[in-house]
XYZ file of C-alpha atoms in Angstrom:
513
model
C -12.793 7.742 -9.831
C -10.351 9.704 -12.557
C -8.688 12.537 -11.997
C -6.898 14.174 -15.119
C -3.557 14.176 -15.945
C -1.878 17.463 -15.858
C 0.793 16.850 -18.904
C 2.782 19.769 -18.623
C 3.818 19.359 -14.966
C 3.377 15.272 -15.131
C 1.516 15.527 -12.485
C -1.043 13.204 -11.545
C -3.366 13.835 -8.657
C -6.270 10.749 -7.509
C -7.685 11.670 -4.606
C -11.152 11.105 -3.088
C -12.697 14.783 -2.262
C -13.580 16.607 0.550
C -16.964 18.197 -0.285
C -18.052 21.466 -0.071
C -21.333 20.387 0.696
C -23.167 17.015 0.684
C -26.657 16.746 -0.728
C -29.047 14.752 2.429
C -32.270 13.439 1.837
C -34.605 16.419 3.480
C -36.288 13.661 6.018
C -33.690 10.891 5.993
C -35.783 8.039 7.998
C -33.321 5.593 9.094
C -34.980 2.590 9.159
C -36.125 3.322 5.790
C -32.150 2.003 4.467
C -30.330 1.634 7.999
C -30.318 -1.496 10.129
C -30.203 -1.826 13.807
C -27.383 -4.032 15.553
C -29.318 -6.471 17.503
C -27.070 -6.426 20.247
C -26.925 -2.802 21.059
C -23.129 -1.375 22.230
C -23.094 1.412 24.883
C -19.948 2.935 25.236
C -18.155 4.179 28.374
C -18.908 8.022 29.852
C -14.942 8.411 30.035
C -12.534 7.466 27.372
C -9.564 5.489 28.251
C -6.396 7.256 28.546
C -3.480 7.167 25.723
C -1.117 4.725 28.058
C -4.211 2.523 28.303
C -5.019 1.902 24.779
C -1.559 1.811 24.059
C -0.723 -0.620 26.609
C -4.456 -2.687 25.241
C -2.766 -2.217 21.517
C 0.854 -3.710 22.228
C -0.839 -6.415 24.549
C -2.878 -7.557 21.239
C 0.435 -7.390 19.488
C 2.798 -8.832 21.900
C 0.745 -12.078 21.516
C -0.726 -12.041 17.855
C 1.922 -10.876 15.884
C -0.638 -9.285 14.691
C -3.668 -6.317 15.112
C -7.279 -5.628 13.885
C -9.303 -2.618 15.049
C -12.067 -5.033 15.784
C -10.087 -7.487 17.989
C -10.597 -4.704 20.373
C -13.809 -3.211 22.366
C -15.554 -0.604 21.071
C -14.635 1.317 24.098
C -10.939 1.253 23.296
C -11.629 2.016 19.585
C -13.765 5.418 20.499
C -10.868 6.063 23.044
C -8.279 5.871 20.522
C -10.423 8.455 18.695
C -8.871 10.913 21.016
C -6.095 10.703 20.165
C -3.620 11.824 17.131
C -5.678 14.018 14.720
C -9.021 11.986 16.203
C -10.416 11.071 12.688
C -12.045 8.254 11.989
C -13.344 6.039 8.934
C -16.263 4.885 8.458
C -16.795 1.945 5.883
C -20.533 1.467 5.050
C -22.621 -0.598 3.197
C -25.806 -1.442 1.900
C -29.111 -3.287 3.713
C -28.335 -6.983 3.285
C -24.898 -7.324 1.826
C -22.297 -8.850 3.967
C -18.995 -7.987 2.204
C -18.055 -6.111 -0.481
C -13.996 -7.364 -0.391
C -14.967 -9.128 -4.386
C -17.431 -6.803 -5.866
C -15.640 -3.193 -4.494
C -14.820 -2.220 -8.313
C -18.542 -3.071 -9.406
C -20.496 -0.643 -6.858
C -21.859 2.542 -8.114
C -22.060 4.723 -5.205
C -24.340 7.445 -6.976
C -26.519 4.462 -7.608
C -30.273 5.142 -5.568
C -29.311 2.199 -2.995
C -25.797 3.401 -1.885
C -26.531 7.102 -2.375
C -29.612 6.703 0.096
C -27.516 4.477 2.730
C -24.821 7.144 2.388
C -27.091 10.405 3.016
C -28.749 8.494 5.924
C -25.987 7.662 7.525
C -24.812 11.274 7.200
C -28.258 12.677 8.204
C -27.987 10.355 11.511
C -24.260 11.685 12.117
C -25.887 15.418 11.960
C -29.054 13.856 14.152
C -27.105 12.592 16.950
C -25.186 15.215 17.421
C -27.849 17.864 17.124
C -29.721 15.594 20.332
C -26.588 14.966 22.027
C -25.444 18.862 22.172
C -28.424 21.033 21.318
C -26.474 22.256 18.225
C -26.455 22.034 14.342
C -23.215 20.131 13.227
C -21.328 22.149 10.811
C -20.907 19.424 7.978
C -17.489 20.830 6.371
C -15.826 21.411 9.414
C -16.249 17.400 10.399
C -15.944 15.914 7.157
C -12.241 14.463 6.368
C -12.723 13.153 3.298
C -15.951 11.580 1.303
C -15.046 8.526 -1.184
C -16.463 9.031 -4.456
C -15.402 5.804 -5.461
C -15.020 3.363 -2.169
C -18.070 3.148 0.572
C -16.110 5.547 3.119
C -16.737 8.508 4.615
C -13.726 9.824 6.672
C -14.546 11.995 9.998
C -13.417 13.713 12.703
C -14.637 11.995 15.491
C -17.490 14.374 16.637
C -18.513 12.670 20.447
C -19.307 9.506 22.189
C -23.008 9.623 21.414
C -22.258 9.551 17.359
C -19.917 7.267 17.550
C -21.907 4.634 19.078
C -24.990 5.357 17.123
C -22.689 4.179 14.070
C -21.590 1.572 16.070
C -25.216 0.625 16.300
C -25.638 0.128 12.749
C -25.446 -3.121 10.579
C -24.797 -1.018 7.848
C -21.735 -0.037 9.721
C -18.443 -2.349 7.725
C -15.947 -0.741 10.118
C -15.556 2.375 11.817
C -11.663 3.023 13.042
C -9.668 5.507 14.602
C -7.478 5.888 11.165
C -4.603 8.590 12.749
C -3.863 6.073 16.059
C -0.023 6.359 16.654
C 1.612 3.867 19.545
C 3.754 5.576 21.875
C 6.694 3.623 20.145
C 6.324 5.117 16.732
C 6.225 8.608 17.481
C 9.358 7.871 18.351
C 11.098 7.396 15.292
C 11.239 9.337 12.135
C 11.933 9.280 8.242
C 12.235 5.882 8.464
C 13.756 4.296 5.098
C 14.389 7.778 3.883
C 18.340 8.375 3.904
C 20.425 6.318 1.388
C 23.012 3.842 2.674
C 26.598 5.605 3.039
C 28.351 1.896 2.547
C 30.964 1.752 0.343
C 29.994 0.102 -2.945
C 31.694 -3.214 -3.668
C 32.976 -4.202 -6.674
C 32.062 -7.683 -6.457
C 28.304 -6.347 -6.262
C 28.123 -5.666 -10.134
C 29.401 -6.412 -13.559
C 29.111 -3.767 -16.197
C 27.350 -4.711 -19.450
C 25.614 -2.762 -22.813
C 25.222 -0.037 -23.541
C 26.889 1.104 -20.188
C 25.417 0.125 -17.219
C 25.669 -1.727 -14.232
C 24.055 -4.771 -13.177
C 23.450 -5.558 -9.957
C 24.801 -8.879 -8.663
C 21.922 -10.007 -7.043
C 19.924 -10.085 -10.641
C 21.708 -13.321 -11.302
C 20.508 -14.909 -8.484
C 17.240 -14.010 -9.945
C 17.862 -15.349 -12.878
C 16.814 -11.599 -14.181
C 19.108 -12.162 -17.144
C 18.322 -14.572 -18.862
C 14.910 -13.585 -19.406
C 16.093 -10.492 -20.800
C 16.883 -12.583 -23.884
C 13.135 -13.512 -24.748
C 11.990 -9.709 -22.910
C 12.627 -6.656 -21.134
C 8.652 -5.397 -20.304
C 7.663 -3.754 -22.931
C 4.260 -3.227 -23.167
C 3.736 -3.083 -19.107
C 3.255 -0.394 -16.949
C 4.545 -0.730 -13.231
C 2.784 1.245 -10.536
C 4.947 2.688 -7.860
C 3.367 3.730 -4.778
C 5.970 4.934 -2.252
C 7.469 8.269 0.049
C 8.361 10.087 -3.467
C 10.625 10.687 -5.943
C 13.714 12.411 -6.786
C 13.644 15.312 -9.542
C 17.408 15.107 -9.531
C 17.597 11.746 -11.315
C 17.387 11.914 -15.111
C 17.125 8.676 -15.755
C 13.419 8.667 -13.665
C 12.832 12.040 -15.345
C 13.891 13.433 -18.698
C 16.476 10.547 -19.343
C 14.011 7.422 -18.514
C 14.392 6.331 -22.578
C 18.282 6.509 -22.121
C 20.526 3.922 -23.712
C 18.472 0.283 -24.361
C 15.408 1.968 -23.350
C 15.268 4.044 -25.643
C 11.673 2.591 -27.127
C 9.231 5.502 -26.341
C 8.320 4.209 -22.882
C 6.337 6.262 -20.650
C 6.863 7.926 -17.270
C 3.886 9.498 -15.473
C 4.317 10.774 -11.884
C 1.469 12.007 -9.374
C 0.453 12.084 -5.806
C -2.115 11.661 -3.210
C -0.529 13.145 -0.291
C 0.974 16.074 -0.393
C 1.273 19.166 -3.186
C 3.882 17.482 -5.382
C 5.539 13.880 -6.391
C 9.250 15.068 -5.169
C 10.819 15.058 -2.098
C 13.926 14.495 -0.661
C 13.121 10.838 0.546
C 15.648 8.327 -1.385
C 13.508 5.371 -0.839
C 10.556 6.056 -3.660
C 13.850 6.657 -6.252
C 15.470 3.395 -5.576
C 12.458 1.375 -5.823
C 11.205 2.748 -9.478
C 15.012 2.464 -10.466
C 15.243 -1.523 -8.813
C 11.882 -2.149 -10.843
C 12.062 0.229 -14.185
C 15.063 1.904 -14.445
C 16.100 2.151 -17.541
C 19.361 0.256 -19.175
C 21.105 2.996 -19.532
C 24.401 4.604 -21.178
C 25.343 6.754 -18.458
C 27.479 4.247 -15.817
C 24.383 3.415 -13.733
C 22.830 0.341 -12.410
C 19.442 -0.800 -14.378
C 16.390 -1.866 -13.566
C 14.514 -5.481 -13.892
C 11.950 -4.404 -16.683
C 13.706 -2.073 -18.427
C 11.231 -1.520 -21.306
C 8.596 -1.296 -18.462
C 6.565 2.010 -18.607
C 6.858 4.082 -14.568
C 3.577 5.662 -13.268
C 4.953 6.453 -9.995
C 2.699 7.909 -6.844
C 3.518 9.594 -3.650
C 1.240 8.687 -0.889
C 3.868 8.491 2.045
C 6.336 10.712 4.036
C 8.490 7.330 4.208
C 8.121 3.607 4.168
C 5.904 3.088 7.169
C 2.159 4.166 7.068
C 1.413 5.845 10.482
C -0.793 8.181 9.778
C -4.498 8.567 9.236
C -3.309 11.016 5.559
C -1.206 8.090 4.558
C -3.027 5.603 4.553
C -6.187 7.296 2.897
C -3.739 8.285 0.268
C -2.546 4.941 -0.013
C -6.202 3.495 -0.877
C -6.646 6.246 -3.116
C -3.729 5.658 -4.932
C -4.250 1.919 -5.100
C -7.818 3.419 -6.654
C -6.223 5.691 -8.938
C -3.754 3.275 -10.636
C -6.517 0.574 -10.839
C -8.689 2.446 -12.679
C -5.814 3.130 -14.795
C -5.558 0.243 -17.838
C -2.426 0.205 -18.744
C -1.298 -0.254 -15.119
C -0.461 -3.925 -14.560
C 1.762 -4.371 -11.869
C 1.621 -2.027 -8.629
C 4.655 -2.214 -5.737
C 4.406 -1.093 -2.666
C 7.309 -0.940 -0.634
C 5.531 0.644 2.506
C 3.370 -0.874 5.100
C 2.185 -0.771 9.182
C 1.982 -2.975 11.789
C -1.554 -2.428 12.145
C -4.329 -4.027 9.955
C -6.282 -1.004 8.284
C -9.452 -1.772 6.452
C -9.054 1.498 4.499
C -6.168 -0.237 3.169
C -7.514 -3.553 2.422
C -10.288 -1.656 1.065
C -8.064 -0.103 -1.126
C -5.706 -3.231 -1.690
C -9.038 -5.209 -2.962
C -10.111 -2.783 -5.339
C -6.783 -2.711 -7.300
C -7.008 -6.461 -7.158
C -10.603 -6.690 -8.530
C -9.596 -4.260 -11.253
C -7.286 -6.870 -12.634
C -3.658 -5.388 -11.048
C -1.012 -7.716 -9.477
C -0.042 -5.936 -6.223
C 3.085 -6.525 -5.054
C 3.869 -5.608 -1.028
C 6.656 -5.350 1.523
C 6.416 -8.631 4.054
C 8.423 -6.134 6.343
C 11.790 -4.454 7.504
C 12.555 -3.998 11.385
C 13.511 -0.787 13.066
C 14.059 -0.878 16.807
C 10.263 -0.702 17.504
C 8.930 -3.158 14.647
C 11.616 -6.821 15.101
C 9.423 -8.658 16.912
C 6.295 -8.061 14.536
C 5.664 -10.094 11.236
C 4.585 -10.101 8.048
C 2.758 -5.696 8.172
C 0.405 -4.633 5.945
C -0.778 -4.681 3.334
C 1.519 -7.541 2.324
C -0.548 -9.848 5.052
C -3.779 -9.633 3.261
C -4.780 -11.884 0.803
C -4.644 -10.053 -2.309
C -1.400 -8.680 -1.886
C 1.732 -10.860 -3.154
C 3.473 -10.750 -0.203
C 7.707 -10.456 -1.110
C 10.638 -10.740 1.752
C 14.033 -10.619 1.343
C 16.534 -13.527 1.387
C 20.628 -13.868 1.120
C 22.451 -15.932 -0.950
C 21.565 -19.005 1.062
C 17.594 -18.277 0.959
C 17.640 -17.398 4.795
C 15.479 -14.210 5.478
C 17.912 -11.129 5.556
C 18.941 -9.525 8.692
C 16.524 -7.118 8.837
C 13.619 -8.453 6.787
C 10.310 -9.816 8.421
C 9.105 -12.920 7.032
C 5.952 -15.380 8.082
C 3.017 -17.256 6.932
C 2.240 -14.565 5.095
C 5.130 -14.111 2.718
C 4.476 -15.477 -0.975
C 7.784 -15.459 -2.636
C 11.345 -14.188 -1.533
C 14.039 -12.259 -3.746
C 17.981 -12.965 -2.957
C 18.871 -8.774 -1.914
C 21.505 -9.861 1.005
C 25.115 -10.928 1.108
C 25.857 -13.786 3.335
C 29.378 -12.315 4.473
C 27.789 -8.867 4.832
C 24.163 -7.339 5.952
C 25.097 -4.351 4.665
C 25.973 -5.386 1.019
C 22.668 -5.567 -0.656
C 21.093 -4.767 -3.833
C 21.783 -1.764 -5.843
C 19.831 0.934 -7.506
C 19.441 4.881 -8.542
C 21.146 7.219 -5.938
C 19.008 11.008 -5.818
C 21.299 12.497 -8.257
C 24.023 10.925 -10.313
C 24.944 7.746 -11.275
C 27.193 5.697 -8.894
C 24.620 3.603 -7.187
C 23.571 3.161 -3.778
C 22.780 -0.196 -1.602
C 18.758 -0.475 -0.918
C 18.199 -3.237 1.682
C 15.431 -4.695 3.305
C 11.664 -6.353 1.908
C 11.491 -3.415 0.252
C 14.038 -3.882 -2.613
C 12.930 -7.171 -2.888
C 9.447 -6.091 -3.363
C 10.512 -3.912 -6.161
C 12.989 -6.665 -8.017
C 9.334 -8.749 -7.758
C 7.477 -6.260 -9.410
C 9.801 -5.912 -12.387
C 9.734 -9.072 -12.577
C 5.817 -9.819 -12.906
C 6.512 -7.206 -15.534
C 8.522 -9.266 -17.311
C 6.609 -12.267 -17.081
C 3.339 -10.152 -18.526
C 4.618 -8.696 -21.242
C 5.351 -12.359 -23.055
C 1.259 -12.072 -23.043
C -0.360 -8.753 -22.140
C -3.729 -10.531 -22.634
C -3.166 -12.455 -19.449
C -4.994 -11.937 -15.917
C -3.793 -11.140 -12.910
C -4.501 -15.139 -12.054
C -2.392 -16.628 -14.602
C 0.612 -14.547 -14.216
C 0.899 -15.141 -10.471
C -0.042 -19.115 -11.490
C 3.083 -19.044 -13.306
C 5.380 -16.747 -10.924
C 4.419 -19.762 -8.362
C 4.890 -23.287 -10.727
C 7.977 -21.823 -11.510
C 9.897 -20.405 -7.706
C 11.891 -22.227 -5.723
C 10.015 -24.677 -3.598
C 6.924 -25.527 -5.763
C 4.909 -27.230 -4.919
C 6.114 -27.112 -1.492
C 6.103 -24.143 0.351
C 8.505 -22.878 3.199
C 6.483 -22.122 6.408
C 7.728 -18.605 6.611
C 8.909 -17.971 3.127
C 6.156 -19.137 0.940
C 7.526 -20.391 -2.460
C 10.990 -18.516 -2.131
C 13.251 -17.539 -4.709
C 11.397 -16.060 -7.721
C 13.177 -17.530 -11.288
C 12.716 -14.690 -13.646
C 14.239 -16.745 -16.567
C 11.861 -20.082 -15.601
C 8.908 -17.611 -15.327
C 9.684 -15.951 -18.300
C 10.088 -18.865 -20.372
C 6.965 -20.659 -18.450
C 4.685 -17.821 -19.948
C 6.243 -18.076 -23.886
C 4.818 -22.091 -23.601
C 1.639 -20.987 -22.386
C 0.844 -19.190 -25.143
């Protein structure tokens, strides 16, 4: 699904719609394009209480490291529906197909197989609950949000009797209470938001042409010496983060400043919310660690300078606890992979929990051809123990931590079986010394710690590696990110390849050619 660019405010908005009204087959008959469960689930008269999901959740998580919706009961997943704003998504699918993780970008949903699956499973929604309560189910005041582009259809949870007739159904992918917040998150707030107060080192950069700073970590990355054979042109980077600062004119009218100056684009849009700016510092660091431009103004650069920005809000901050974020997370990852010039998306955001919404999302941008770049993970007092979040830990993400000087994961940063490649972003002598970027306003920079400025520095740096040979896939690039990083072939058990080598990559991609 496109949505259309509004140039004069440079304002993107992708987002699947809430319908004013949805067109049902007059005499849906289920079995006509809905299958039956063999093993039928009957849910519990009484949901569970909060403390007792909870308590179910962090049990799953103490021992896994890890949690899936569907490594619970059904009973704790319709009791979990109670609670936050009690919406829920349902994925669906058609009569006889298992999985539609590889073929998401190919399905038509107007077509007459998934349009018919979709009314019926709509008409038995409204059936239920008509035989359940007596009364006619008012269709706009339940629907959350219908996917015009991805097999979803976002509600609020309506009662037991609905939700296990869709639990009933084969035709059923998932069905998850999307809005579920632990006990220990609602606890904490804005998290990655505020910029680091730290003092800025002078050891962390060097100044160089026209007048900028590097950051000292870039060497490390060997970030400079691919500059001499390319600086991105020719890419676009997709940033999908908490916003972005309209004080910054070098992310707004200043982003061709100084060596950029090459008629690069910058596009900015949103799925959450009613605008792209906000007072969160973290979305403004990342687009300046990954695009910002080399500038003439005293401020640090980015990796892939030359890089085009098409920058999305879809997050109040870095970690995706809500049912809103997370839908607008998918439907940014939607929006940017239906957009061709995109290349490269990073996201430096991410949950604890496994969300198919986002994997459904995550897969789509893949399929479409885009190398998506995500944060293994950075602890706050309720996340240390946890590993690699998500969506870094699925498959089709590239999965980036953070390392310091002596490629040992950063104080903060998560790291596991998960994690593809690692980016040096931490003095050894100092946790708090880390890379640099874009402050909100101004130039002197700010330290930006954490998976999530490594994520970024990875992202410019696919950039780089692409724009030797726009005409590559998605494949190839990451084939030569990998032959090219630190331990290949080996791999580190929680650290994947390690260190990215901009330079080697770089120079990998002008053989292959």
């Amino acid at each position: 699904m496109k949505k259309t660019i509004l140039a004069l405010a440079t304002i993107w908005v992708f987002a699947a719609c809430k319908r004013d009204s949805v067109n049902v087959m007059e005499n849906a008959v289920v079995g006509d394009v809905l299958t039956s469960r063999v093993e039928s689930v009957v849910l519990s008269e009484s949901p569970l209480s909060k403390e007792d999901v909870d308590n179910t959740l962090k049990g799953i998580l103490m021992r896994e490291h890890d949690f899936h919706w569907e490594w619970t009961t059904p009973d704790v997943i319709w009791s979990a529906g109670h609670y936050g704003d009690q919406s829920m998504a349902i994925g669906y699918t058609i009569n006889g197909l298992e999985s539609i993780d590889e073929i998401s970008h190919t399905i038509d949903l107007k077509s007459s197989k998934w349009k018919a699956t979709h009314d019926a499973i709509i008409q038995l929604i409204k059936d239920t609950y008509f035989e359940s309560t007596g009364k006619a189910l008012d269709w706009n005041e339940v629907l959350v949000e219908d996917d015009e582009v991805l097999p979803i259809i976002t509600i609020n949870m309506v009662n037991r009797e609905v939700i296990q007739a869709l639990m009933n159904l084969e035709n059923v992918r998932y069905i998850e209470p999307i809005d579920y917040i632990l006990e220990v998150e609602e606890q904490r707030s804005s998290s990655g938001c505020d910029p680091s107060s730290y003092s800025v080192s002078g050891a962390d950069y060097t100044w160089s042409t026209p007048n900028c700073m590097i950051p000292w970590n870039f060497n490390n990355m060997n970030i400079p010496n691919a500059w001499s054979q390319t600086q991105g042109q020719g890419i676009t980077v997709g940033v999908i983060d908490a916003g972005i600062s309209s004080s910054q004119s070098l992310l707004n009218g200043s982003f061709n400043n100084g060596d950029s100056n090459v008629g690069r684009s910058r596009t900015v849009g949103y799925t959450l919310g009613g605008t792209a700016y906000t007072s969160c510092s973290h979305g403004t660091s990342m687009s300046g660690l990954a695009v910002g431009p080399r500038n003439n103004t005293g401020a640090t650069t980015g990796v892939a300078y030359k890089s085009n920005l098409f920058f999305v809000r879809a997050c109040n901050d870095v970690v995706l606890d809500s049912g809103s974020e997370r839908t607008a997370v998918k439907n940014a990852l939607v929006g940017l992979g239906n957009t061709s010039d995109v290349k490269v998306i990073s996201m430096s955001i991410g949950t604890p929990f496994g969300s198919s919404v986002l994997k459904d999302g995550v897969n789509y941008a893949t399929n479409m051809g885009k190398l998506v770049f995500a944060a293994a993970g950075t602890s706050f007092s309720w996340t240390a123990w946890w590993g690699v979040i998500y969506p870094a830990a699925y498959s089709n993400c590239v999965a980036i931590t953070g390392v310091n000087e002596n490629s040992q994961t950063c104080d903060d940063c998560h790291d596991g079986g998960e994690v593809d490649f690692t980016v040096v972003m931490e003095r050894n002598s100092n946790d708090s010394r880390n890379s640099l970027s874009l402050p909100q306003s101004g130039t002197w920079p700010t330290y930006i710690g954490g998976s999530s400025c490594a994520t970024a520095t990875a992202a410019g740096i696919g950039a780089l590696v692409w724009s030797i040979d726009p005409t590559m896939t998605r494949a190839e690039v990451l084939n030569i990110l990998t032959i090219t990083s630190q331990y290949y072939p080996g791999q580190s058990s929680s650290r994947g390849y390690g260190n990215l080598n901009a330079g080697a990559a770089v120079a990998a991609a002008q053989n292959a050619m």
